[in-house]
PDB file of C-alpha atoms in Angstrom:
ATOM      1  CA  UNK A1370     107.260  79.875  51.322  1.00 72.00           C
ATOM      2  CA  UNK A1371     110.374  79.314  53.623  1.00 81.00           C
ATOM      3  CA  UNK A1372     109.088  80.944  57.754  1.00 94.00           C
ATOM      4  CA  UNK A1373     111.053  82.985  59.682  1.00 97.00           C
ATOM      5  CA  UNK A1374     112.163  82.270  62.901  1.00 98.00           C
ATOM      6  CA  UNK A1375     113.952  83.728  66.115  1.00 98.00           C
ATOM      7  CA  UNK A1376     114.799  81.248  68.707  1.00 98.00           C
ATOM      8  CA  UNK A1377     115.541  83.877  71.990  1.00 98.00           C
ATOM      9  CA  UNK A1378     117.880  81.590  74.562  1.00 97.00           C
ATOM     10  CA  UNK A1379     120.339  79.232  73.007  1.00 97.00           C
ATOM     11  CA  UNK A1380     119.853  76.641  76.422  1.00 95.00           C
ATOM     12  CA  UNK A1381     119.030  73.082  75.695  1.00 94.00           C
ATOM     13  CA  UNK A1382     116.152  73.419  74.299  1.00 95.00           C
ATOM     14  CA  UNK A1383     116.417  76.880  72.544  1.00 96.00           C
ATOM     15  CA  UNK A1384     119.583  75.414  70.968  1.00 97.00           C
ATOM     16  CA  UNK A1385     117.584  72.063  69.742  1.00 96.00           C
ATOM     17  CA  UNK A1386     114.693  74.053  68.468  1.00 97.00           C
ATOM     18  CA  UNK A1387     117.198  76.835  66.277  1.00 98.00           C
ATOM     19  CA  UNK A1388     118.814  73.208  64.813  1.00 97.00           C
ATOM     20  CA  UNK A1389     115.901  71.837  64.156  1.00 97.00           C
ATOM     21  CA  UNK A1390     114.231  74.204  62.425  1.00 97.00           C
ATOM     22  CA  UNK A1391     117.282  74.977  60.459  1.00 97.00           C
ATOM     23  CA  UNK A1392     117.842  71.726  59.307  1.00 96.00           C
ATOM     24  CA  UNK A1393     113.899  71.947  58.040  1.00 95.00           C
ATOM     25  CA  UNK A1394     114.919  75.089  56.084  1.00 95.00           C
ATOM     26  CA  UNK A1395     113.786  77.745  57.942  1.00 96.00           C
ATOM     27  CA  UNK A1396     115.384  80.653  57.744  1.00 97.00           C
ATOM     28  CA  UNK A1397     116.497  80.897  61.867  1.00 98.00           C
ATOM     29  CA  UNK A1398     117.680  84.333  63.588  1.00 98.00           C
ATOM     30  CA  UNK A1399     119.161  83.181  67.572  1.00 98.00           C
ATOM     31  CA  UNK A1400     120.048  85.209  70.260  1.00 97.00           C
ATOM     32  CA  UNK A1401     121.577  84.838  73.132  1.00 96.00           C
ATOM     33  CA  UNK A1402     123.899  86.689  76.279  1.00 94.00           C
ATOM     34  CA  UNK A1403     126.423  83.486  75.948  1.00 96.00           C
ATOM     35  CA  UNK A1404     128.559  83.562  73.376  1.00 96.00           C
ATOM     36  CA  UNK A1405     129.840  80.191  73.960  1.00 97.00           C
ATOM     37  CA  UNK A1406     126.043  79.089  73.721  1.00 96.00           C
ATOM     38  CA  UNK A1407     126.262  81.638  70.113  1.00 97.00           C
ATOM     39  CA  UNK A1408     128.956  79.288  68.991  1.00 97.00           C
ATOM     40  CA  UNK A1409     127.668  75.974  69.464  1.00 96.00           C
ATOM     41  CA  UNK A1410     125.474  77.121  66.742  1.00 97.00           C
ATOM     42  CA  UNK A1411     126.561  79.554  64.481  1.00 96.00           C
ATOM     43  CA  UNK A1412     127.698  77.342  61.504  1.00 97.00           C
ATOM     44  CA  UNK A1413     124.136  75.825  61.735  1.00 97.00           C
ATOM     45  CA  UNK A1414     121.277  78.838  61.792  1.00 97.00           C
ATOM     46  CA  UNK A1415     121.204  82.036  59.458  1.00 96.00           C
ATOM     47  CA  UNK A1416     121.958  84.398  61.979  1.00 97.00           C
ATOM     48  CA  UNK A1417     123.358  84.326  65.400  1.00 97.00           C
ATOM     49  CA  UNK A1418     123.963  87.304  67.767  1.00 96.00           C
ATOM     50  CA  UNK A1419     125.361  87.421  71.677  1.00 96.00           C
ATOM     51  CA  UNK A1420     122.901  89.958  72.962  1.00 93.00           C
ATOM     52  CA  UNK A1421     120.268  91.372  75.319  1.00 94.00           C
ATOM     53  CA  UNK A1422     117.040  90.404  74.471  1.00 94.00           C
ATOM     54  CA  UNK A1423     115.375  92.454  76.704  1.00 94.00           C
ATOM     55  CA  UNK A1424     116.660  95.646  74.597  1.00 95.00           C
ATOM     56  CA  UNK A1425     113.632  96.464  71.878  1.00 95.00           C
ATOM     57  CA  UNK A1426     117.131  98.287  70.055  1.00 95.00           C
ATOM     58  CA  UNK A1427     118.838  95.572  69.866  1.00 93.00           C
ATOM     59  CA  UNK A1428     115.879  93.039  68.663  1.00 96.00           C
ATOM     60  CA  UNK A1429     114.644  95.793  65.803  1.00 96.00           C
ATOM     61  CA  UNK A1430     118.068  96.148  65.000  1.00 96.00           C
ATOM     62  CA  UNK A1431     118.673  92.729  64.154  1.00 96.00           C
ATOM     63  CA  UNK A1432     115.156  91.931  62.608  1.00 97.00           C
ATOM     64  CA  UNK A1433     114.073  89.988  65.598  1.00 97.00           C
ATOM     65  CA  UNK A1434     110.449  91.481  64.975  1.00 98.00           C
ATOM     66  CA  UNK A1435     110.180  90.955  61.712  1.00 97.00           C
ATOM     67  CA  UNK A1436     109.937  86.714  61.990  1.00 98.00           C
ATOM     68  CA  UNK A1437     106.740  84.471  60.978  1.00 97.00           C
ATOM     69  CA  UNK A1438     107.716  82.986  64.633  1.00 98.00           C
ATOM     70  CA  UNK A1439     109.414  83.579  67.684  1.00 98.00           C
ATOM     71  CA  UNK A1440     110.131  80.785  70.217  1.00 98.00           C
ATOM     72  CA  UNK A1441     110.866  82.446  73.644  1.00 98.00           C
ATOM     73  CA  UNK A1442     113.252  80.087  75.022  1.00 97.00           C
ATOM     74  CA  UNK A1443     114.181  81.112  78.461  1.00 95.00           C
ATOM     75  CA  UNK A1444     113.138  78.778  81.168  1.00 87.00           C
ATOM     76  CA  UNK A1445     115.739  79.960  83.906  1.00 89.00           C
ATOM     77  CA  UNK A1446     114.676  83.662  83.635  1.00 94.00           C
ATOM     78  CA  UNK A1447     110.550  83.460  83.517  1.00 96.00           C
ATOM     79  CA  UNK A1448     110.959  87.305  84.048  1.00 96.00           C
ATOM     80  CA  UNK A1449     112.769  88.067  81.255  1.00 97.00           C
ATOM     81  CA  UNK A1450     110.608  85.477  79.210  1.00 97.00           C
ATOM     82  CA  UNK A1451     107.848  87.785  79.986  1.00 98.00           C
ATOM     83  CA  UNK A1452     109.218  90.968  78.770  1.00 97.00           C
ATOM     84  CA  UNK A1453     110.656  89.286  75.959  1.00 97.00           C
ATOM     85  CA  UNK A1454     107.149  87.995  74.753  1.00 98.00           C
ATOM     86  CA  UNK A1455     105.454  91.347  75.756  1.00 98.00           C
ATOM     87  CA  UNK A1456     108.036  93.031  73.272  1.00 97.00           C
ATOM     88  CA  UNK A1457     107.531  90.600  70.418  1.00 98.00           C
ATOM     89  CA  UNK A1458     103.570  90.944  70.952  1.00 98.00           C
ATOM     90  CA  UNK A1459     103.491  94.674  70.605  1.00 97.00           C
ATOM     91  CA  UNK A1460     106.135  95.037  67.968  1.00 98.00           C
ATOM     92  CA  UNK A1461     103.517  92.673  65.810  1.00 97.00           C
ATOM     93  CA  UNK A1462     104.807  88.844  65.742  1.00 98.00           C
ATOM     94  CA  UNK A1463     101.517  86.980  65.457  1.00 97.00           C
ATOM     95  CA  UNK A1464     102.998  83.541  66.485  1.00 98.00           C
ATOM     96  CA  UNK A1465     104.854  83.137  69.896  1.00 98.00           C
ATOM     97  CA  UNK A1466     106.240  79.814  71.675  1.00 97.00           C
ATOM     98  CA  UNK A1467     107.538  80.599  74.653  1.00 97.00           C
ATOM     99  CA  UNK A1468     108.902  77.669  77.237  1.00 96.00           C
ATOM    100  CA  UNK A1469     107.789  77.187  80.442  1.00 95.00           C
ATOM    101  CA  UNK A1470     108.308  75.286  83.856  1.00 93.00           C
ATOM    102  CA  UNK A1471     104.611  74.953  84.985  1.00 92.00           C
ATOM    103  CA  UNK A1472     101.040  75.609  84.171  1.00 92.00           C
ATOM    104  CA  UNK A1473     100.618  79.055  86.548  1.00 95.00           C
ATOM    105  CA  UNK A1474     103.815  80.618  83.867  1.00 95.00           C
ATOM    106  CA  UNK A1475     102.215  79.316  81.094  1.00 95.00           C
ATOM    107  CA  UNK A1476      99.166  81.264  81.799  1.00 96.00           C
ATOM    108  CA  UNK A1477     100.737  84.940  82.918  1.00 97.00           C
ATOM    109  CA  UNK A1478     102.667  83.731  79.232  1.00 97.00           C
ATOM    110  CA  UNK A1479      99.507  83.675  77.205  1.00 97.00           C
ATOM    111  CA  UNK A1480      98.251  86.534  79.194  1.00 97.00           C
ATOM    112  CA  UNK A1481     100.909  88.956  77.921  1.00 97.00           C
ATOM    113  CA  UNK A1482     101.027  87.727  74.156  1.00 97.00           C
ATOM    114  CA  UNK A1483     102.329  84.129  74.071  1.00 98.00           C
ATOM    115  CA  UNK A1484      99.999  82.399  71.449  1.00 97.00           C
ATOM    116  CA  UNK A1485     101.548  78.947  72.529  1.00 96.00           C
ATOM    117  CA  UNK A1486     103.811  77.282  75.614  1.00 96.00           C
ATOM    118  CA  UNK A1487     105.491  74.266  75.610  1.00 94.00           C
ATOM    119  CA  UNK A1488     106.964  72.099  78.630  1.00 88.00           C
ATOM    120  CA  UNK A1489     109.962  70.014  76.792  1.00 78.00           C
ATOM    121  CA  UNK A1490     111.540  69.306  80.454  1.00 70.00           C
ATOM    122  CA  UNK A1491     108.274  67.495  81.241  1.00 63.00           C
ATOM    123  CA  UNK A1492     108.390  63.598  81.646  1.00 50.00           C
ATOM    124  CA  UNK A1493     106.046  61.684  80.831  1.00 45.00           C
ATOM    125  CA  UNK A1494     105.390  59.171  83.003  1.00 43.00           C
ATOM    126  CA  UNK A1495     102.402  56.121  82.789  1.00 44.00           C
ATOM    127  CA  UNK A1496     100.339  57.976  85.151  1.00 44.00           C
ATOM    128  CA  UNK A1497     101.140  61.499  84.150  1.00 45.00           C
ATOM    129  CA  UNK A1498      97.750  63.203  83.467  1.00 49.00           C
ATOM    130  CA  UNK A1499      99.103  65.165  81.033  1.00 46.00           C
ATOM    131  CA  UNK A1500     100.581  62.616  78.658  1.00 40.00           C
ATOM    132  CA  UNK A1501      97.541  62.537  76.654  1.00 41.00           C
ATOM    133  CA  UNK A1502      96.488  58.376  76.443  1.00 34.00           C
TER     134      UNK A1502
END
């Protein structure tokens, strides 16, 4: 069954993610304020809109709650992240990556509704602790 998705923040990494799981087949709804960051990948995902993702209009307008999964891409603006996942949470999305800059924002994330966070801008380095050998 082809999944749902809304990528939220068309940055690096919100941009990769939308391409990505396009080019897997998913089925990929992104938003974004930019519009130039709305062109870079409108030929590429299902649906692309410039908008305000903190507006619960504009998301149920666009079917923004109605996804398998939502990736909360939007590192620069952790308090917009958070009202972004709040909204998703309550409005019934079960699955929620949402991108983050340190451990403390990942877990106010998961607090409000966030069922996963992810660090992409982390490098791993031979010592890092969390690099997993």
């Amino acid at each position: 069954m082809k999944k749902n998705f809304l990528v939220a923040g068309l940055g690096t990494f919100g941009r990769e993610t939308a391409l990505a799981l396009a080019d897997g087949g998913g089925d990929v709804l992104a938003l974004d304020m930019d519009d130039k960051a709305v062109d870079r990948v409108k030929d590429r995902v299902s649906k692309v809109f410039v908008g305000d993702v903190t507006d619960d209009h504009t998301m149920e307008a666009i079917g923004a709650f109605d996804v398998d999964v939502a990736v909360v891409a939007i590192r620069r603006h952790f308090d917009v992240a958070i009202l972004v996942t709040h909204s998703l949470k309550t409005h019934g999305v079960k699955k929620i990556i949402a991108q983050v800059d340190s451990e403390r924002q990942g877990d106010a994330i998961l607090t409000v509704g966030a069922t996963d966070v992810v660090f992409p801008h982390r490098v791993c380095r031979r010592n890092d602790p969390h690099r997993g050998e």
